[in-house]
mmCIF file of C-alpha atoms in Angstrom:
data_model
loop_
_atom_site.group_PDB
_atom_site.id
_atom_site.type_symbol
_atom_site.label_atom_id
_atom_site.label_comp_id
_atom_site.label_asym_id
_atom_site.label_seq_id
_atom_site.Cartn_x
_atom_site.Cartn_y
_atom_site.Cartn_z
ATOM 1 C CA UNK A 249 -40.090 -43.707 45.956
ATOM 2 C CA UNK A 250 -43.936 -44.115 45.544
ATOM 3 C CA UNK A 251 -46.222 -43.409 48.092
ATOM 4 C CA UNK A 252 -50.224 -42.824 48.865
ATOM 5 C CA UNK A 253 -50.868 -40.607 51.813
ATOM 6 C CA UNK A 254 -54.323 -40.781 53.564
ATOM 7 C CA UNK A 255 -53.756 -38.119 56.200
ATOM 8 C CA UNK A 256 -57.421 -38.647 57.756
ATOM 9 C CA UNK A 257 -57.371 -41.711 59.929
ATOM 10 C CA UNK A 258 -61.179 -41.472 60.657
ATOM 11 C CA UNK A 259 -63.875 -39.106 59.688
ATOM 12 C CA UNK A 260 -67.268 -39.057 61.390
ATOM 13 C CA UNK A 261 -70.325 -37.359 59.817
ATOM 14 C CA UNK A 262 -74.212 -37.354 60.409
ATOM 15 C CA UNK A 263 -76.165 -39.157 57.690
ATOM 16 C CA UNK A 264 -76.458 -36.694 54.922
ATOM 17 C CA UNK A 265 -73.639 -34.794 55.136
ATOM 18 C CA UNK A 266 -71.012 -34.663 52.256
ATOM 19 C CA UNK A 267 -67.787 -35.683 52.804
ATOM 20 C CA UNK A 268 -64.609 -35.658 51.388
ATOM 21 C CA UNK A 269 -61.813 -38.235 51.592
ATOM 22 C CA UNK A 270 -58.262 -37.198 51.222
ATOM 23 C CA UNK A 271 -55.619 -38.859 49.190
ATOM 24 C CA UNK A 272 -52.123 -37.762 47.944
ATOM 25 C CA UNK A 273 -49.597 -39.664 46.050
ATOM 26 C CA UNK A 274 -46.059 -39.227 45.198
ATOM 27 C CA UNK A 275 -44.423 -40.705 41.925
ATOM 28 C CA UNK A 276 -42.027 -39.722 39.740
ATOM 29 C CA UNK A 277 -43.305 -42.168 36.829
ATOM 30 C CA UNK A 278 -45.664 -40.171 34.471
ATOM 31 C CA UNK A 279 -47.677 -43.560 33.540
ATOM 32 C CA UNK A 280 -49.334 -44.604 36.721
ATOM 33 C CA UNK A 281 -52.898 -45.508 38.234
ATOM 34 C CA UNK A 282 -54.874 -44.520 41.159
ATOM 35 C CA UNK A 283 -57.670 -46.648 42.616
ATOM 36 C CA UNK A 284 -59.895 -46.475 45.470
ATOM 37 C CA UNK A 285 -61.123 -49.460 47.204
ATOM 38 C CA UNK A 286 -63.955 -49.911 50.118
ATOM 39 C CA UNK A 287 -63.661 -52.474 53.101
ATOM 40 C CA UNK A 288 -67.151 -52.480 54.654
ATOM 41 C CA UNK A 289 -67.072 -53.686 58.416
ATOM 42 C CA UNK A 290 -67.842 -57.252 56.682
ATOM 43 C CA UNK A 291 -64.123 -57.261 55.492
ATOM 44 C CA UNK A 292 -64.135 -58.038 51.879
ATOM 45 C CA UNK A 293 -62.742 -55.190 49.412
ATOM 46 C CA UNK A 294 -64.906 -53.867 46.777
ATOM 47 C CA UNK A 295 -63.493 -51.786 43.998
ATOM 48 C CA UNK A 296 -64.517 -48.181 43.464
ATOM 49 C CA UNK A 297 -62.740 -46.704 40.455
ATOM 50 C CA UNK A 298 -59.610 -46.255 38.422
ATOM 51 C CA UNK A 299 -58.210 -43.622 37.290
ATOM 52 C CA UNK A 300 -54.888 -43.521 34.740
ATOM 53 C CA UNK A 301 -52.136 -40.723 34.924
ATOM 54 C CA UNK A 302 -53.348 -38.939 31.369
ATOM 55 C CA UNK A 303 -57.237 -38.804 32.291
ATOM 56 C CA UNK A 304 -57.462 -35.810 34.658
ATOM 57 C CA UNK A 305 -61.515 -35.451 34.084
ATOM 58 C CA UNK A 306 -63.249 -35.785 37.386
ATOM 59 C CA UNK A 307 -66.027 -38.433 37.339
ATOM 60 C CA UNK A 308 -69.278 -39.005 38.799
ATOM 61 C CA UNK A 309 -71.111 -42.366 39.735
ATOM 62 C CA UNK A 310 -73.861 -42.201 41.607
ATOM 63 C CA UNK A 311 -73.568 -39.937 45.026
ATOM 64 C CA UNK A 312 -69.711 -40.881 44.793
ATOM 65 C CA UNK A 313 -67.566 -38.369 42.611
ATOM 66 C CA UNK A 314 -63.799 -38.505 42.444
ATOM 67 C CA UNK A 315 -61.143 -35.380 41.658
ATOM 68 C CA UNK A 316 -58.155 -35.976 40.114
ATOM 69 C CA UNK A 317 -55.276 -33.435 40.056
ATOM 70 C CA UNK A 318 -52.119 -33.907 39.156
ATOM 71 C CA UNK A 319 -50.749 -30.223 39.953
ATOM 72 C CA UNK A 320 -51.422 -31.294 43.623
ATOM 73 C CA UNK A 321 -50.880 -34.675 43.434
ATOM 74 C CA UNK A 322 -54.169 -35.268 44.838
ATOM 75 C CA UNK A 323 -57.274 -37.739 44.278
ATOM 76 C CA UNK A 324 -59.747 -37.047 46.266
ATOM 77 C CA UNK A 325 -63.070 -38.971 46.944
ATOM 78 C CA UNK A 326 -66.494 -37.470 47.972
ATOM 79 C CA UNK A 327 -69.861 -38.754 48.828
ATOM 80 C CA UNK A 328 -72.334 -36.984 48.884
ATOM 81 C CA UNK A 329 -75.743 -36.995 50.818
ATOM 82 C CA UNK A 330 -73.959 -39.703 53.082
ATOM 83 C CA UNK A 331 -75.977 -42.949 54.475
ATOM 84 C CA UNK A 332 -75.461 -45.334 57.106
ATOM 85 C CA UNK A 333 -73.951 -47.897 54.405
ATOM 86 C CA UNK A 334 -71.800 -45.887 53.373
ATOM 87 C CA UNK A 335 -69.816 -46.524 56.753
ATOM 88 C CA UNK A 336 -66.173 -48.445 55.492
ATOM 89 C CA UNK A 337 -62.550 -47.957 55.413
ATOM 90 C CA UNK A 338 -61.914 -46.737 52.246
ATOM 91 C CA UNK A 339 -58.402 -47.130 50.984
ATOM 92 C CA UNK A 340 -56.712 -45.218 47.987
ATOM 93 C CA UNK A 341 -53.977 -46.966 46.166
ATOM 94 C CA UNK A 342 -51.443 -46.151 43.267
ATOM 95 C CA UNK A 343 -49.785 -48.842 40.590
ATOM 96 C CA UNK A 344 -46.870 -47.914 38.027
ATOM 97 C CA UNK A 345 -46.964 -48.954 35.056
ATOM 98 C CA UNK A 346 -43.023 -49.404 35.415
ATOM 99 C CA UNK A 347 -44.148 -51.979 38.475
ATOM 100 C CA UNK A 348 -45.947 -54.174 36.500
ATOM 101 C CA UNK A 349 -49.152 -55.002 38.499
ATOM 102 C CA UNK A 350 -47.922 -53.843 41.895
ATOM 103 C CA UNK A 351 -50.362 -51.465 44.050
ATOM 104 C CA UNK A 352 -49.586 -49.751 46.957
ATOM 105 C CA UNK A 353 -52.043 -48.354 49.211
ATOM 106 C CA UNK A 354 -52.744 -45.857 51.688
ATOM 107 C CA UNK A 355 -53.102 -46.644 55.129
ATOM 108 C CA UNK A 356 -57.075 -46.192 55.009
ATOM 109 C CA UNK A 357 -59.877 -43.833 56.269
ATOM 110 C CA UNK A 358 -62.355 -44.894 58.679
ATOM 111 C CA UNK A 359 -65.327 -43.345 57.900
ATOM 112 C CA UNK A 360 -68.550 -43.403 60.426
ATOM 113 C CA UNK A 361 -71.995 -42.406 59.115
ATOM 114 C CA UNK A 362 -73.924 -41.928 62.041
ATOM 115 C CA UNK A 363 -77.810 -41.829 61.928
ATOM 116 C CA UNK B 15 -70.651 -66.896 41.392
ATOM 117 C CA UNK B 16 -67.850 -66.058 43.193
ATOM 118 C CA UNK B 17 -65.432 -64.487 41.603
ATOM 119 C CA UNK B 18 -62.510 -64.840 43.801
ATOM 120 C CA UNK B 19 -62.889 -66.965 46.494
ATOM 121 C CA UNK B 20 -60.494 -68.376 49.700
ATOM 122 C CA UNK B 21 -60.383 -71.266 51.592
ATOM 123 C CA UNK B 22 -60.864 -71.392 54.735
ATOM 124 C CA UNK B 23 -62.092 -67.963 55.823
ATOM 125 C CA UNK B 24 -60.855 -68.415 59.467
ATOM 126 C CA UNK B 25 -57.565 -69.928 60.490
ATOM 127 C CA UNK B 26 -56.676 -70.439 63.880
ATOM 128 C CA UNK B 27 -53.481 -72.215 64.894
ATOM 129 C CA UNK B 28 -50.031 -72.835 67.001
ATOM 130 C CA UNK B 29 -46.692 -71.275 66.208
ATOM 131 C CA UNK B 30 -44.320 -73.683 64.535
ATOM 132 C CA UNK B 31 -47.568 -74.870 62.540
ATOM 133 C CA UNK B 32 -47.573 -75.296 58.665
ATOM 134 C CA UNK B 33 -50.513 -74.336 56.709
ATOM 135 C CA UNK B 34 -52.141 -73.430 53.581
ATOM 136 C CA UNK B 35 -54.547 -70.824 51.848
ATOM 137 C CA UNK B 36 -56.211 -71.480 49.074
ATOM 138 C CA UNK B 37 -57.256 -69.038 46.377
ATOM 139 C CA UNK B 38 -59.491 -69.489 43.356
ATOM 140 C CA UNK B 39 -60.504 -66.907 40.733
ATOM 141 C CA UNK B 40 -63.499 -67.209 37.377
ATOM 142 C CA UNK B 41 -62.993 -64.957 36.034
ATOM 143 C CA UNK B 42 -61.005 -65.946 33.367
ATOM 144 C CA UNK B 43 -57.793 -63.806 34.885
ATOM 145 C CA UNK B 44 -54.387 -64.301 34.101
ATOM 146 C CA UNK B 45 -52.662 -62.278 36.967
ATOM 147 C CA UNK B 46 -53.554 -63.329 40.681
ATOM 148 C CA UNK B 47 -52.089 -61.404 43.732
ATOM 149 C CA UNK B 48 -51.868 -62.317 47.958
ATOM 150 C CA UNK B 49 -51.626 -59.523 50.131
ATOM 151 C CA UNK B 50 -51.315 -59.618 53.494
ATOM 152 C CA UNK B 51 -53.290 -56.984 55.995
ATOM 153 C CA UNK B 52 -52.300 -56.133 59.670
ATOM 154 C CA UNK B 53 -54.427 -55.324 62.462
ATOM 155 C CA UNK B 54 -53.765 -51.577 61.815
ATOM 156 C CA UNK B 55 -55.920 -52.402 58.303
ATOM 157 C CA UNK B 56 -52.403 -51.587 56.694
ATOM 158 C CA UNK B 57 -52.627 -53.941 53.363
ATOM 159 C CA UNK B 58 -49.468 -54.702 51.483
ATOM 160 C CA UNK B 59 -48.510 -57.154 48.421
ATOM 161 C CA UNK B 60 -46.830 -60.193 48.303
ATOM 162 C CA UNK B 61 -46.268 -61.649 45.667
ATOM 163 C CA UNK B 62 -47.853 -61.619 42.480
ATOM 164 C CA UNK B 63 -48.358 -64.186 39.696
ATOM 165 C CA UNK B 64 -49.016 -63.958 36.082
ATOM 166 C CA UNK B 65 -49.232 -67.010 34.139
ATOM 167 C CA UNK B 66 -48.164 -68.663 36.754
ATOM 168 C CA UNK B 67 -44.716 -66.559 36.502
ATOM 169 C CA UNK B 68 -43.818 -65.193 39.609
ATOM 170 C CA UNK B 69 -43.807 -61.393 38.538
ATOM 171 C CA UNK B 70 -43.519 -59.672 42.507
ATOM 172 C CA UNK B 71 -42.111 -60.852 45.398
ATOM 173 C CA UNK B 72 -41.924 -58.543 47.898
ATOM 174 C CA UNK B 73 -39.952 -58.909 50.877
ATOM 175 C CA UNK B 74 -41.359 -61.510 52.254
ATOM 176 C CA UNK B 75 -40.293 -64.322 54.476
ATOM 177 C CA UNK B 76 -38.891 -67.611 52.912
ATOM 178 C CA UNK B 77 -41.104 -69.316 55.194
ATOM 179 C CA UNK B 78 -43.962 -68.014 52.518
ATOM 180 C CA UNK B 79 -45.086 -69.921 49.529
ATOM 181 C CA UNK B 80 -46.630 -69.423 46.628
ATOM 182 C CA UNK B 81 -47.956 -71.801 43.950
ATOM 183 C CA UNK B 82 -49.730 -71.631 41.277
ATOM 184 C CA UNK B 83 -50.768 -74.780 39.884
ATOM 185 C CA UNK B 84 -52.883 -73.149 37.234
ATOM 186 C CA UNK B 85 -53.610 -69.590 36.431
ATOM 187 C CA UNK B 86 -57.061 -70.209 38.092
ATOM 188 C CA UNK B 87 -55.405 -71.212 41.166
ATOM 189 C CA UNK B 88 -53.219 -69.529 43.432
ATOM 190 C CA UNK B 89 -52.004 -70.757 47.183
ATOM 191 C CA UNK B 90 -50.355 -69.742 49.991
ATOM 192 C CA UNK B 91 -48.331 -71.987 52.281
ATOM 193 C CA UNK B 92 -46.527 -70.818 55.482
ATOM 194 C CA UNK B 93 -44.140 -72.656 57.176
ATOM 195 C CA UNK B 94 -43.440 -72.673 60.661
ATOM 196 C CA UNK B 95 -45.788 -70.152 61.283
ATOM 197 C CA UNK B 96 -45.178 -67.189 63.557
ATOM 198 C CA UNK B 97 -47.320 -64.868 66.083
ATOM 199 C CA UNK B 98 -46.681 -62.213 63.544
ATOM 200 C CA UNK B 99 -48.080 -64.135 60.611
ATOM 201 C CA UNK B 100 -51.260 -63.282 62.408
ATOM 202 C CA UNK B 101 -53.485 -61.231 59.666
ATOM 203 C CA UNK B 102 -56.051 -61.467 57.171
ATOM 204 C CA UNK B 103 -54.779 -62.610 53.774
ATOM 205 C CA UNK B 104 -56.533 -61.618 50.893
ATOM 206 C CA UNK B 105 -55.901 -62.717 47.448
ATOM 207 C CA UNK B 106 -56.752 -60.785 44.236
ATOM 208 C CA UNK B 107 -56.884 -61.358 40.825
ATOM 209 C CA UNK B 108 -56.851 -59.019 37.354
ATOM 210 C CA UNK B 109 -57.055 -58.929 33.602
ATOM 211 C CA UNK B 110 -53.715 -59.732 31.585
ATOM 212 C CA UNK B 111 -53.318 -56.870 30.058
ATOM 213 C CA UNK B 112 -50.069 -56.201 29.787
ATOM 214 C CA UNK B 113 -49.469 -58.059 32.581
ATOM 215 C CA UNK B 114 -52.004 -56.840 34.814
ATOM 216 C CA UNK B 115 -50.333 -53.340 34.649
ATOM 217 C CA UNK B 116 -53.204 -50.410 36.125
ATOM 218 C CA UNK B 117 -55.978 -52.815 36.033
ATOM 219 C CA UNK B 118 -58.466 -53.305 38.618
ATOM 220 C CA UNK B 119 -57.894 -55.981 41.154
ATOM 221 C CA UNK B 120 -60.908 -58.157 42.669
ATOM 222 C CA UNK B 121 -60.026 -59.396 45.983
ATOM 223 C CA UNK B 122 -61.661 -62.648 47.670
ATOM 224 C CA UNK B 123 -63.106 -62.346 50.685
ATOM 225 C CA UNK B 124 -60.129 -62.730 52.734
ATOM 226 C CA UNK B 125 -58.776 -65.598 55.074
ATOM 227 C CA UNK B 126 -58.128 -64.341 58.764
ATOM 228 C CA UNK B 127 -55.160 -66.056 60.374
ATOM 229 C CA UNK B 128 -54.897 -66.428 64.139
ATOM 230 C CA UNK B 129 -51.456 -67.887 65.266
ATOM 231 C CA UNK B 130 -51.320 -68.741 68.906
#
């Protein structure tokens, strides 16, 4: 069965500070996708990145950089230099390609920038 | 400019109530999505169109319907609604490519239902 495991409910950091958000998936497809997703406290759901199953290079955008590995099963997500806007739930998610369009997504991680 | 957008934004209504969500996409999309999201923030699909094909149903309630009159279009009716319907819908829409398979989804803003 597929599944995306944020272990980190909520993470609270001073403005500035890195931080590093958690995500690890469980498939036995070879051809899948990861995604990460933000919900700022206004609600809506802004898309972050995509990643697919034979693309292991980490990437940079910005302050946000993202590390895939599949020998951990792992995705993480980190922003550095955090700021107050930064402040969402971020949510990673994982589609097959056997599932057609179906994601499924983590439970979420609160994370507080505080000023 | 909106590229997904929902209508209305805020629900609020009795049990045993019918009602509809409405769901528009631009952006030229082929495959649209609902999901529904619980007060925990826990999000989870629905059901998925593509070409106005139903392509995913989850397990979802009979008292749930989707229709797609066009692949622009994408609605939601509940019947006899439920204190547990209570969530925030959101629907999403993606390229068709290969039926939407790995490609980004772009979620409207969402619709908040209150059932009383």
């Amino acid at each position: 069965a597929q599944k995306v495991t944020q272990a980190q409910t909520e993470i609270s950091v001073v403005e500035k500070e890195d931080v590093t958000l958690d995500c690890v998936y469980e498939t036995r497809d070879t051809t899948y996708y990861l995604f990460w997703y933000k919900q700022p406290p206004s609600g809506e759901l802004v898309f972050l990145i995509r990643r697919n199953s034979f693309d292991e290079q980490n990437e940079i955008s910005g302050r946000y950089s993202w590390n895939f590995q599949k020998s951990t099963s792992s995705f993480n997500f980190t922003i550095t230099a955090s700021q107050v806007v930064d402040s969402a739930v971020y949510f990673c998610a994982l589609s097959l390609y056997s599932s057609a369009s179906k994601i499924i997504f983590g439970s979420g991680t609160r994370l507080s920038i505080r000023p | 400019d909106t590229a997904v957008s929902q209508t209305p934004k805020y629900l609020v209504t009795q049990m045993g109530n019918d009602k509809s969500i409405k769901c528009e996409q631009n952006l030229g999309h082929d495959t649209m999505y609902w999901y529904k999201q619980d007060s925990k923030k826990f999000l989870k699909i629905m059901f998925s169109y593509n070409n106005k094909e139903l392509i995913i149903n989850e397990t979802v309630p009979n008292r749930f319907s989707p229709k797609s009159p066009d692949k622009a279009h994408l609605n939601l009716h509940i019947n006899s609604l439920e204190l547990g319907d209570s969530a925030v819908y959101f629907c999403a829409s993606s390229q068709d490519w290969d039926r939407g398979r790995g490609n980004e989804q772009f979620f409207g803003p969402g619709t908040r239902l209150t059932v009383l």
